[in-house]
C-alpha positions as MATLAB code, in Angstrom:
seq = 'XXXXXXXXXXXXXXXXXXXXXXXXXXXXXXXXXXXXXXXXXXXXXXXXXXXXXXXXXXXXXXXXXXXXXXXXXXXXXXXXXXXXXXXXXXXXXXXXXXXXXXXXXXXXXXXXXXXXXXXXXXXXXXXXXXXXXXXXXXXXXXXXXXXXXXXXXXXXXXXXXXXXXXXXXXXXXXXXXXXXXXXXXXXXXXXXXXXXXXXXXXXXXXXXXXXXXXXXXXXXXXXXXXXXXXXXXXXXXXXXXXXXXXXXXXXXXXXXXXXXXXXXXXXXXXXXXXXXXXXXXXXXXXXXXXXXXXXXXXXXXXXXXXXXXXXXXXXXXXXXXXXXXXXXXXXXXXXXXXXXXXXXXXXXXXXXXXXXXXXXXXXXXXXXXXXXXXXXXXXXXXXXXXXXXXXXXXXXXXXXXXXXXXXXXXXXXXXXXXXXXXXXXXXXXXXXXXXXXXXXXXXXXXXXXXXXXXXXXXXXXXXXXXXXXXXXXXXXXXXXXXXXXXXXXXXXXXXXXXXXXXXXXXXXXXXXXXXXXXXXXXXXXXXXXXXXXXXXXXXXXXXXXX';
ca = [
     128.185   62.634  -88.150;
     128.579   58.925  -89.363;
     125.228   56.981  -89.901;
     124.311   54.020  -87.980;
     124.227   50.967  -90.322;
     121.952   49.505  -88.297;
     119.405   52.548  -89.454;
     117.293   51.984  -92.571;
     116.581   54.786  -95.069;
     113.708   54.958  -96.826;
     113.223   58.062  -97.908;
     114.752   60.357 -101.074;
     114.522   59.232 -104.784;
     115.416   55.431 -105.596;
     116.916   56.321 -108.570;
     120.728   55.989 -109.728;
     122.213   60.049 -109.831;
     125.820   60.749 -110.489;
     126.713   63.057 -107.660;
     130.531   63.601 -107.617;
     133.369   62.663 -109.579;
     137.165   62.131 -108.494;
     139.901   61.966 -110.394;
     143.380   61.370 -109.051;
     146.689   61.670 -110.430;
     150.595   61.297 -110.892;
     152.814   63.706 -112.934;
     155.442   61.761 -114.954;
     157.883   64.499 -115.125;
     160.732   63.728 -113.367;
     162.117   67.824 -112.844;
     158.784   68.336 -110.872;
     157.339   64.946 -109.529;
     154.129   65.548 -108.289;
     150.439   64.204 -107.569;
     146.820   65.594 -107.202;
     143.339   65.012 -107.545;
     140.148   66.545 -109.137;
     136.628   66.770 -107.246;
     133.585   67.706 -108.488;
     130.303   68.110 -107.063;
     127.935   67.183 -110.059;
     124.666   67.775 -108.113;
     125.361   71.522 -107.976;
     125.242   71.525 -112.186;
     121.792   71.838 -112.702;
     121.488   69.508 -115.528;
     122.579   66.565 -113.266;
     120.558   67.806 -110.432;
     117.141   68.076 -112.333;
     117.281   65.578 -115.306;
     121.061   63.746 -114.361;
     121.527   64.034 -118.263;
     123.851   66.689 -120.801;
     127.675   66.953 -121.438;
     129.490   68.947 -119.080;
     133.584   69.780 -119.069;
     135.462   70.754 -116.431;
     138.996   73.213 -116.228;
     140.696   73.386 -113.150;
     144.182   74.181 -112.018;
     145.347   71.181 -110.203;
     148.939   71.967 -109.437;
     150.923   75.200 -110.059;
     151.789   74.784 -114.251;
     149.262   71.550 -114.790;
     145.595   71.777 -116.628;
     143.583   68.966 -116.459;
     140.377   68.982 -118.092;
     137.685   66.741 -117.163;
     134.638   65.492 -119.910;
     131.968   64.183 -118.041;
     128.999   63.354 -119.814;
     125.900   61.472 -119.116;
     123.508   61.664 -121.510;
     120.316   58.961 -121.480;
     121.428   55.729 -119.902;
     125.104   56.106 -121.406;
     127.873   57.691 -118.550;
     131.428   58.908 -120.186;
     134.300   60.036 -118.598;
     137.344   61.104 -120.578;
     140.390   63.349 -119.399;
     142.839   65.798 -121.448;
     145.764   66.975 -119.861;
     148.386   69.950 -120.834;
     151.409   67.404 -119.703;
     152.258   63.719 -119.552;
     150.718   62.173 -116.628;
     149.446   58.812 -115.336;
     145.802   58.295 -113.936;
     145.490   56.280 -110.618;
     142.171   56.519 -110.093;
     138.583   57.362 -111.688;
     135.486   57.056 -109.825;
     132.261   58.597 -110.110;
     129.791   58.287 -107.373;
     125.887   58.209 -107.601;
     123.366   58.678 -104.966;
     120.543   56.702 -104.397;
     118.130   55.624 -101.783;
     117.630   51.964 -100.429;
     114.283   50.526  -99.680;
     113.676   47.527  -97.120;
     113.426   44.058  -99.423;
     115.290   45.502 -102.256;
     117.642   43.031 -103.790;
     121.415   43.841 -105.290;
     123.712   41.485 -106.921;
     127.313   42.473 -107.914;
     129.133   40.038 -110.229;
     132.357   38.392 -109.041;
     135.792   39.473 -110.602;
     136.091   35.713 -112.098;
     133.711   33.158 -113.614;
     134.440   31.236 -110.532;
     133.518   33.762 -108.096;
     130.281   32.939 -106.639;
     127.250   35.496 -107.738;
     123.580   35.461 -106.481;
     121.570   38.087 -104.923;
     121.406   39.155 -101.628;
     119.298   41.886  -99.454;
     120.691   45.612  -99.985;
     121.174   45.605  -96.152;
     122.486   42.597  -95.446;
     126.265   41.605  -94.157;
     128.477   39.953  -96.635;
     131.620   37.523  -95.822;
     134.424   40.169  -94.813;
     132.571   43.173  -95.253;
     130.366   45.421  -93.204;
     126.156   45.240  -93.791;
     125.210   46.917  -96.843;
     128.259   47.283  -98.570;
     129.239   45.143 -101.564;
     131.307   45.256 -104.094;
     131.650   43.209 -107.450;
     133.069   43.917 -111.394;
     131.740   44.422 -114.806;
     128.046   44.714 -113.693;
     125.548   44.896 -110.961;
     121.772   45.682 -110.390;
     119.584   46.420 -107.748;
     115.964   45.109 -107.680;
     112.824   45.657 -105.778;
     109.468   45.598 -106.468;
     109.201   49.096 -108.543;
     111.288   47.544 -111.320;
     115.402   46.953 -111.761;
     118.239   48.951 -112.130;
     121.598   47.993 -114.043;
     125.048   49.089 -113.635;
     127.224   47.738 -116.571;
     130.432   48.118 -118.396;
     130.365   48.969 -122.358;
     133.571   47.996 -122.882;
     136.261   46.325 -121.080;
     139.216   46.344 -123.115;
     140.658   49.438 -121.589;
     140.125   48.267 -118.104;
     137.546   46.297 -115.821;
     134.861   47.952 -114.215;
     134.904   47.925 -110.595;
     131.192   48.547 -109.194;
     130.216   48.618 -105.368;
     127.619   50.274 -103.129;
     126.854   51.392  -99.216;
     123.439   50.967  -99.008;
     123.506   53.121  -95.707;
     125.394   55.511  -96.673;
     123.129   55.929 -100.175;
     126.160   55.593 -102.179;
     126.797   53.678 -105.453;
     130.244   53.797 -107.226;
     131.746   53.078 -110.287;
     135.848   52.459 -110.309;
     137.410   51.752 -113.911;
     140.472   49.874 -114.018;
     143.042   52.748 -114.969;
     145.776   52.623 -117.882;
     148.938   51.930 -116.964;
     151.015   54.190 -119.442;
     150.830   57.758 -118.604;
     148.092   60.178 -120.990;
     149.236   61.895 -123.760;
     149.220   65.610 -123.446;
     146.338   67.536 -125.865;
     144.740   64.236 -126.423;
     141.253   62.994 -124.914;
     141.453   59.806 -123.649;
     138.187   57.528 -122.162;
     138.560   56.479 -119.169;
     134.996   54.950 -118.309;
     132.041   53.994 -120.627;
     129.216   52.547 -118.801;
     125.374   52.246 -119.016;
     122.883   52.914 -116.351;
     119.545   50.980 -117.332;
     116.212   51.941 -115.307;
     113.782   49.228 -115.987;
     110.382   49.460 -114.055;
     108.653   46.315 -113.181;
     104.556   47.874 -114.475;
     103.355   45.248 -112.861;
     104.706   42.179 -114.386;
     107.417   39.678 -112.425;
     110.774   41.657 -110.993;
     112.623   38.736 -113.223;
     111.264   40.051 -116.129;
     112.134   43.330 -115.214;
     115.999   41.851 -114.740;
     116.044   40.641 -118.062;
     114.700   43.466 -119.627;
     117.606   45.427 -117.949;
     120.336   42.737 -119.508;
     118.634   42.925 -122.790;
     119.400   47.140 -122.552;
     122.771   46.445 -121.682;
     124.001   44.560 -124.356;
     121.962   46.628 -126.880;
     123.887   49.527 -125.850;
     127.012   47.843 -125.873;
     126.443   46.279 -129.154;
     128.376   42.990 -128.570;
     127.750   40.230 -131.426;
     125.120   37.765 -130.148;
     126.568   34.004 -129.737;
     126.165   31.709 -132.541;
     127.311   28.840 -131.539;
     124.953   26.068 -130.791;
     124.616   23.949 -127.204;
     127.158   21.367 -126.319;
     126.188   18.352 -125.019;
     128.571   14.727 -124.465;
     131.469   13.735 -122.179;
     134.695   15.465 -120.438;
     137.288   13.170 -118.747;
     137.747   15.773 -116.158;
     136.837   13.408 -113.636;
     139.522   10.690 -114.886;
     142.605   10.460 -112.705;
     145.790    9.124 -112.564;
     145.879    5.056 -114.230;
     141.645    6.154 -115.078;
     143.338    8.569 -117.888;
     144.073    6.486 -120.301;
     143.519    5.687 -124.066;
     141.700    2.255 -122.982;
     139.510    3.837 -120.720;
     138.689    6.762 -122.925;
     137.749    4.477 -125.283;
     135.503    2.755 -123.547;
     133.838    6.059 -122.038;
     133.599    6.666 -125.614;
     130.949    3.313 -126.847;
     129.363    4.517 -123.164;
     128.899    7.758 -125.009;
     127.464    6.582 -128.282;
     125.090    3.999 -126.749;
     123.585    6.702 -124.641;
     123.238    9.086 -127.449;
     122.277    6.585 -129.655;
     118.805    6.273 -127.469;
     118.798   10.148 -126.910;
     117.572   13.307 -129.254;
     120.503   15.344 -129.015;
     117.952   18.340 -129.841;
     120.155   20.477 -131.990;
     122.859   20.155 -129.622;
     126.511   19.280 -130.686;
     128.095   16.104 -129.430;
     131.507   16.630 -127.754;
     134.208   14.550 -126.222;
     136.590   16.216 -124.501;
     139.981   15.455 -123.547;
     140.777   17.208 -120.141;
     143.600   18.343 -118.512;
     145.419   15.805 -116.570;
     147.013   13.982 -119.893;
     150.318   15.747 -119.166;
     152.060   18.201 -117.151;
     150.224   21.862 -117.061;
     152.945   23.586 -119.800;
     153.968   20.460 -121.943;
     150.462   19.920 -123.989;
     152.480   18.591 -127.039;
     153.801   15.808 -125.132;
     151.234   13.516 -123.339;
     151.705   11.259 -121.084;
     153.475    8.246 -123.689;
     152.301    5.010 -121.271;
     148.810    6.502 -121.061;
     148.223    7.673 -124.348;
     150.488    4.782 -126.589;
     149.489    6.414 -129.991;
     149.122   10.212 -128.685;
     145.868   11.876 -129.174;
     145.233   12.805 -132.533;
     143.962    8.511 -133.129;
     141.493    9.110 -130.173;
     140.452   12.306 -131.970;
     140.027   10.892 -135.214;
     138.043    7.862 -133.375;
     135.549   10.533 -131.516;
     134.873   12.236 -134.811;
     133.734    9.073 -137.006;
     131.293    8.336 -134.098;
     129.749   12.163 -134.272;
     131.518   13.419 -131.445;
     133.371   17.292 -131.867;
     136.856   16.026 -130.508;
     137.997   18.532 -127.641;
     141.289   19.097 -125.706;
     141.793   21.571 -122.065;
     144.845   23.247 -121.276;
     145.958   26.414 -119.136;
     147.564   27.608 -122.284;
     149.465   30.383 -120.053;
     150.182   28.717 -117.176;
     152.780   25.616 -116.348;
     153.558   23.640 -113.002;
     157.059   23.598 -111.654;
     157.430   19.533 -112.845;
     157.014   20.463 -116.282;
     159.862   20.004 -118.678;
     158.974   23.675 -119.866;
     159.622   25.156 -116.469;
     163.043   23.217 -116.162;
     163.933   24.460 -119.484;
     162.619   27.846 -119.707;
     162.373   29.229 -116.227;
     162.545   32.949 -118.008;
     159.229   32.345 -119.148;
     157.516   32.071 -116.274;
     155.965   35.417 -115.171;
     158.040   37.365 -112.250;
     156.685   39.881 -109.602;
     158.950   42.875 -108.746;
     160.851   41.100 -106.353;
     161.945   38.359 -109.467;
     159.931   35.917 -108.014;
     157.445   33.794 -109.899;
     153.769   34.781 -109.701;
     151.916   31.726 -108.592;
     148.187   31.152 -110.408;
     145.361   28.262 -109.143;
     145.914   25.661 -106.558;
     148.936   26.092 -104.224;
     149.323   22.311 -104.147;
     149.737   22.296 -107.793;
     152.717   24.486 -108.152;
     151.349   26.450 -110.751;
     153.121   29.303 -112.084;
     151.971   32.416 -114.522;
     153.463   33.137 -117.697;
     154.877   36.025 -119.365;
     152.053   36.848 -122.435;
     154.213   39.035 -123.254;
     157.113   37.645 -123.999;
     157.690   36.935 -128.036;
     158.716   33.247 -127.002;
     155.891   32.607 -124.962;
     153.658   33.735 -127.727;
     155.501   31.229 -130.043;
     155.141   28.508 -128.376;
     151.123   28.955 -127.181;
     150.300   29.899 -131.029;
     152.138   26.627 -131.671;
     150.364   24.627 -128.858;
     147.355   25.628 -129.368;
     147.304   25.332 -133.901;
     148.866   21.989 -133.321;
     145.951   20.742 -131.031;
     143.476   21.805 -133.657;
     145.094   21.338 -136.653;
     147.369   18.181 -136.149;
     145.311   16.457 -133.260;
     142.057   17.315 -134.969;
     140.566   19.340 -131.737;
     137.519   21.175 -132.747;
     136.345   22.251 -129.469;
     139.536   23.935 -126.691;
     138.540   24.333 -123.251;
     140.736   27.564 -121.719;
     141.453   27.251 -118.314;
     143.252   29.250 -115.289;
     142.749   32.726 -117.890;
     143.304   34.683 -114.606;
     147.151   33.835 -115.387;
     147.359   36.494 -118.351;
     145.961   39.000 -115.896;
     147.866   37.870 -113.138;
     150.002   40.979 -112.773;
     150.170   44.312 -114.857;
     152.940   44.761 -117.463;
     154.553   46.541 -120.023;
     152.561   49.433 -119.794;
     149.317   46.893 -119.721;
     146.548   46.894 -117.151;
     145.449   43.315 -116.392;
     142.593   43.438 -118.939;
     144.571   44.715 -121.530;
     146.735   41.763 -120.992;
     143.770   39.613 -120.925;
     141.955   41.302 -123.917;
     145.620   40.553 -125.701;
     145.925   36.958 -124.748;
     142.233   35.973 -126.212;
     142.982   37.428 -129.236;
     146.204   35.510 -129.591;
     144.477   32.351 -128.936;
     141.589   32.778 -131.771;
     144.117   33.419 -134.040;
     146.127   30.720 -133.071;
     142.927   28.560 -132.824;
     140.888   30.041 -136.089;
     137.204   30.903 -135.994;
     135.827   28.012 -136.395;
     137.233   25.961 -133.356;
     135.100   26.507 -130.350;
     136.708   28.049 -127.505;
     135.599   27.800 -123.684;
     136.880   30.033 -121.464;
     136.996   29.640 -118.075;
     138.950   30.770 -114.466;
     138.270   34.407 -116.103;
     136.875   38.107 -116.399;
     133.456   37.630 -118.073;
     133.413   41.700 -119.234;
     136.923   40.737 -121.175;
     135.242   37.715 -123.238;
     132.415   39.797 -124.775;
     132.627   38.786 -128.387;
     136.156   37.258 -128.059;
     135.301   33.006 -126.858;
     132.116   30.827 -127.919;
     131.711   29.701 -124.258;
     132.410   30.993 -120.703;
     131.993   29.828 -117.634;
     129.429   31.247 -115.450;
     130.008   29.806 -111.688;
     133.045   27.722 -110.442;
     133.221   23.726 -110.825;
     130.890   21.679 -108.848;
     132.378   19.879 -106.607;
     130.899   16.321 -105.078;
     129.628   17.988 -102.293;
     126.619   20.580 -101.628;
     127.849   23.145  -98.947;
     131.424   23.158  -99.419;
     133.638   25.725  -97.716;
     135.803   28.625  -99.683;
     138.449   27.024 -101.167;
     141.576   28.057  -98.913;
     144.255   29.478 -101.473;
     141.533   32.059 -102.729;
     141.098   35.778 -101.840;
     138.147   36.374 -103.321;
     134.700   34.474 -103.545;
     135.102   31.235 -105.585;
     134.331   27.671 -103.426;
     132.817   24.667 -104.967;
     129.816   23.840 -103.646;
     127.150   22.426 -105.507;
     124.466   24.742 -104.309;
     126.730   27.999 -104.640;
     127.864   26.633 -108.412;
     123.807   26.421 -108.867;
     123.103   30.376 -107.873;
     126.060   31.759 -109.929;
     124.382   30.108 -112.689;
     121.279   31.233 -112.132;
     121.961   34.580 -111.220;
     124.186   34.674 -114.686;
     121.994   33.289 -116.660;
     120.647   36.580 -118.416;
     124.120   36.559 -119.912;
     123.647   33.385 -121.602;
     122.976   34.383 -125.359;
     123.873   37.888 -124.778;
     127.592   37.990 -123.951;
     128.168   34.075 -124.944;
     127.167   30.552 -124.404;
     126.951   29.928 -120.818;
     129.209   26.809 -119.765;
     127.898   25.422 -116.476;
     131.624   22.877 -115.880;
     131.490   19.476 -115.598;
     128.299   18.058 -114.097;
     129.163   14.991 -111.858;
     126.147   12.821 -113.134;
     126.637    9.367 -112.732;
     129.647    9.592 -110.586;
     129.883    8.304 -106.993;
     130.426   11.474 -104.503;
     128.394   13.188 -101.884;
     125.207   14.557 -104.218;
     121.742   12.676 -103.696;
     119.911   11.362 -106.596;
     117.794   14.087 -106.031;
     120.340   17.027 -106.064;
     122.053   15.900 -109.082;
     118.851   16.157 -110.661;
     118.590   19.966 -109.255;
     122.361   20.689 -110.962;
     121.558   19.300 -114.114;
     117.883   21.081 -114.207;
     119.699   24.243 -113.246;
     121.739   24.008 -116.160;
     120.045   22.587 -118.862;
     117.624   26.105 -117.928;
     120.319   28.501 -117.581;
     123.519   27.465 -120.116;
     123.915   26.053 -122.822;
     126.585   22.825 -121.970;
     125.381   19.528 -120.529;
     129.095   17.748 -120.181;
     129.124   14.445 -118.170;
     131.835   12.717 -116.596;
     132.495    8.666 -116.152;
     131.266    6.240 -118.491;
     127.690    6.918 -119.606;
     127.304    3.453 -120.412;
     126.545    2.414 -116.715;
     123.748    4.861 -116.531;
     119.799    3.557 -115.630;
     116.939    4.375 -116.706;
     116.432    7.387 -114.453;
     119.557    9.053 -115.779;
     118.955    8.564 -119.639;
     115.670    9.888 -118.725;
     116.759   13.276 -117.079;
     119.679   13.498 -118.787;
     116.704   13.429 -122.292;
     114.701   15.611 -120.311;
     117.770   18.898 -119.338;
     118.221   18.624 -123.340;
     114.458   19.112 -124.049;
     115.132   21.883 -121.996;
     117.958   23.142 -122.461;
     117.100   23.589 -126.226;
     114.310   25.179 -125.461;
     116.185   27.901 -122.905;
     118.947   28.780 -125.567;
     116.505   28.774 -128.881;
];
């Protein structure tokens, strides 16, 4: 009998237990196509049900000439799963399910599939956009949090494939879903399927916060991913420039804003950027800007921002391109095609933005050559990475979408070299882990506080102000750990529909929980009150990331 999810459960142990385990499958043999699925029931092994802990292996007889075996082990805070079979087959789906009991006031947070999805906490029972009360889902981690302490769900490694995390508070039920390989397994061999941690943190009577970070600071010690060594950024973006705005005079000028306003200012350890946003060309054609805006190209203006102190940067959607673009008209085979041949279509509809192929040796070509020009001919020392979602835009050649991901950041430090600083944004924060310098934790701020889901997306990204603000708080344990937290482009200064006083709130908010502070418009018209605050979220902000 179904329960009522308007009941409330409050009894049993609040404590994360595998229970059962499913594994589902497709045999690749073409004489004897076929598909089946493995269950177990991990309660009824009485290591799980007493202690939840050991290695345990399972043999069953799926289908008539087909052995599967099953490694399960959870041992500690550290859950395995890894599968064998006796012939070629293809995994379609993994999940392992744990039991646990809900308490009235408990908190859960699951963490969007993108940077740009929105993340913050939210009651255990509560009803979510599009989805029944007390279910959630989210990727890469999640926790639950209540007064006895916090508990973490988090992926160890997300090369192979994302983690997909999500709970029924009514129903008890917390699962974990890997993303599944693509190619099929090779008989006789083990191969992992899921490696994630299960942290128990209790709270012993300090702050549940404390408890939270506590929980992070598990995580990533288990995972072992390289801390973040790159310092804060602090300076100007021209994001906010448009049309006859984006220009070499007016960049200029934004530039002697810049420099009086730092002049006054201690940068507090922070490094001084200028960044050259997208918007100087068509999305696909970054060696070729715009030749009435930018007279003597970019490398002059990069040279310029340098001698003043400034780390010269440049954005691009290095595997994107819009249908105006000179690439598209001359390489339409590049662009990234669904089953049906038709291109796959990434960011805003309006835009006419189109995916590419990663893995096509041409594309590669020419984003290595983009992307080594920009830093070694313009002089870019700092590349912002937008629309990332492109290289996992659809699964290929064998590759699950954070394979393909994984893939395309490596080609881009390469391309790059270690010692340009890379921010990644419109992306899978599990597949940056030691790969970028700076990732975005919440989605752009827009000029406005409450404003609605963004139409053309399926998932959770909008671009309020105040939704922007909790992503980046509720991410900010990640700042440090995983990366540098990049909190966008903060519209300070600019004319749009943010009081004085909120402003102050999104610059507060992330001078205390990332490490960027990047203005738009000319800092040279700011007043007192702005130098001020803006001195102040450094202050801060320096002491947040030391």
């Amino acid at each position: 009998m179904a329960k009522k999810r308007d009941a409330v459960y409050r009894t049993g142990d609040a404590v994360l237990r595998p229970s059962s385990c499913i594994i589902e499958y497709q045999v690749t043999n073409e004489e004897a196509p076929a598909s089946g699925f493995a269950s177990f029931s991990l309660g009824k092994v009485p290591a799980f049900a007493e202690q939840a802990q050991g290695d345990h292996a399972f043999r069953t007889e799926l289908l008539q000439g087909v052995d599967l075996t099953v490694a399960l082990r959870f041992s500690d805070e550290v859950m395995q799963v890894a599968v064998m079979p006796r012939n070629a087959l293809r995994i379609t789906k993994c999940q392992v399910v744990f039991q646990r009991a809900f308490r009235v006031g408990e908190k859960a947070l699951f963490n969007g599939r993108l940077s740009s999805d929105e993340t913050a906490e939210v009651d255990v029972f509560a009803a979510r956009p599009g989805q029944a009360a007390g279910v959630a889902q989210g990727y890469t981690f999640a926790y639950l949090r209540g007064a006895a302490g916090c508990e973490l769900v988090g992926s160890l490694d997300e090369s192979r494939g994302l983690l997909r995390i999500s709970m029924d508070a009514f129903e008890q039920q917390v699962a974990v879903q890997p993303e599944c390989p693509c190619e099929p397994i090779e008989p006789g061999k083990l191969h992992a399927l899921c490696e994630c941690c299960c942290v128990s943190v209790p709270a012993e009577g300090e702050a549940a916060e404390r408890a939270v970070n506590a929980a992070f600071a598990r995580w990533f010690a288990l995972a072992g991913v390289r801390r973040p060594v790159a310092k804060p950024l602090a300076g100007y973006t021209s994001q906010q420039r448009q049309g006859a705005a984006l220009c070499e005079s007016q960049l200029l000028a934004d530039l002697q804003g810049a420099c009086a306003v730092f002049s006054s200012l201690d940068a507090c350890g922070h490094e001084k950027v200028f960044l050259l946003d997208s918007g100087y060309c068509a999305v696909g054609d970054w060696l070729q800007p715009s030749a009435e805006s930018f007279p003597h190209g970019v490398a002059p203006l990069a040279k310029t921002a340098r001698s003043l102190g400034f780390l010269p940067g440049v954005a691009l959607w290095p595997f994107a391109c819009e249908r105006a673009s000179q690439l598209y008209a001359q390489h339409p085979d590049w662009v990234l095609a669904d089953p049906q041949g038709k291109p796959v279509p990434v960011g805003p509809r309006a835009r006419k933005l189109y995916a590419l192929d990663t893995l096509n040796p041409q594309v590669r070509d020419y984003v290595s050559q983009c992307v080594s020009t920009l830093v070694q001919q313009w002089g870019a020392q700092v590349l912002r990475l937008d629309g990332l979602s492109a290289a996992c835009a659809l699964a290929q050649g064998g590759m699950n979408g954070a394979q393909l991901l994984v893939d395309a950041l490596d080609l881009l430090r390469a391309a790059a070299g270690e010692d340009t600083l890379l921010i990644a944004t419109d992306v899978p924060l599990g597949c940056t882990f030691g790969r970028v310098d700076y990732v975005a934790t919440c989605c752009q701020p827009a000029a406005g506080w409450n404003n609605p889901t963004l139409p053309w997306v399926a998932g959770r990204e909008g671009r309020g102000v105040r939704g922007a603000l909790a992503s980046m708080v509720f991410r900010g344990p990640l700042n440090g750990r995983a990366f540098r937290a990049y909190s966008g482009v903060l519209p300070w200064g600019s004319a749009g529909k943010l009081s004085p006083d909120q402003l102050e709130m999104l610059m507060m908010g992330a001078a205390c929980h990332s490490a960027t502070l990047l203005v738009s418009g000319n800092m040279g018209d700011w007043d007192a009150r702005q130098i001020a605050a803006f001195q102040q979220a450094l202050r801060l902000q320096q002491a947040a990331n030391a």
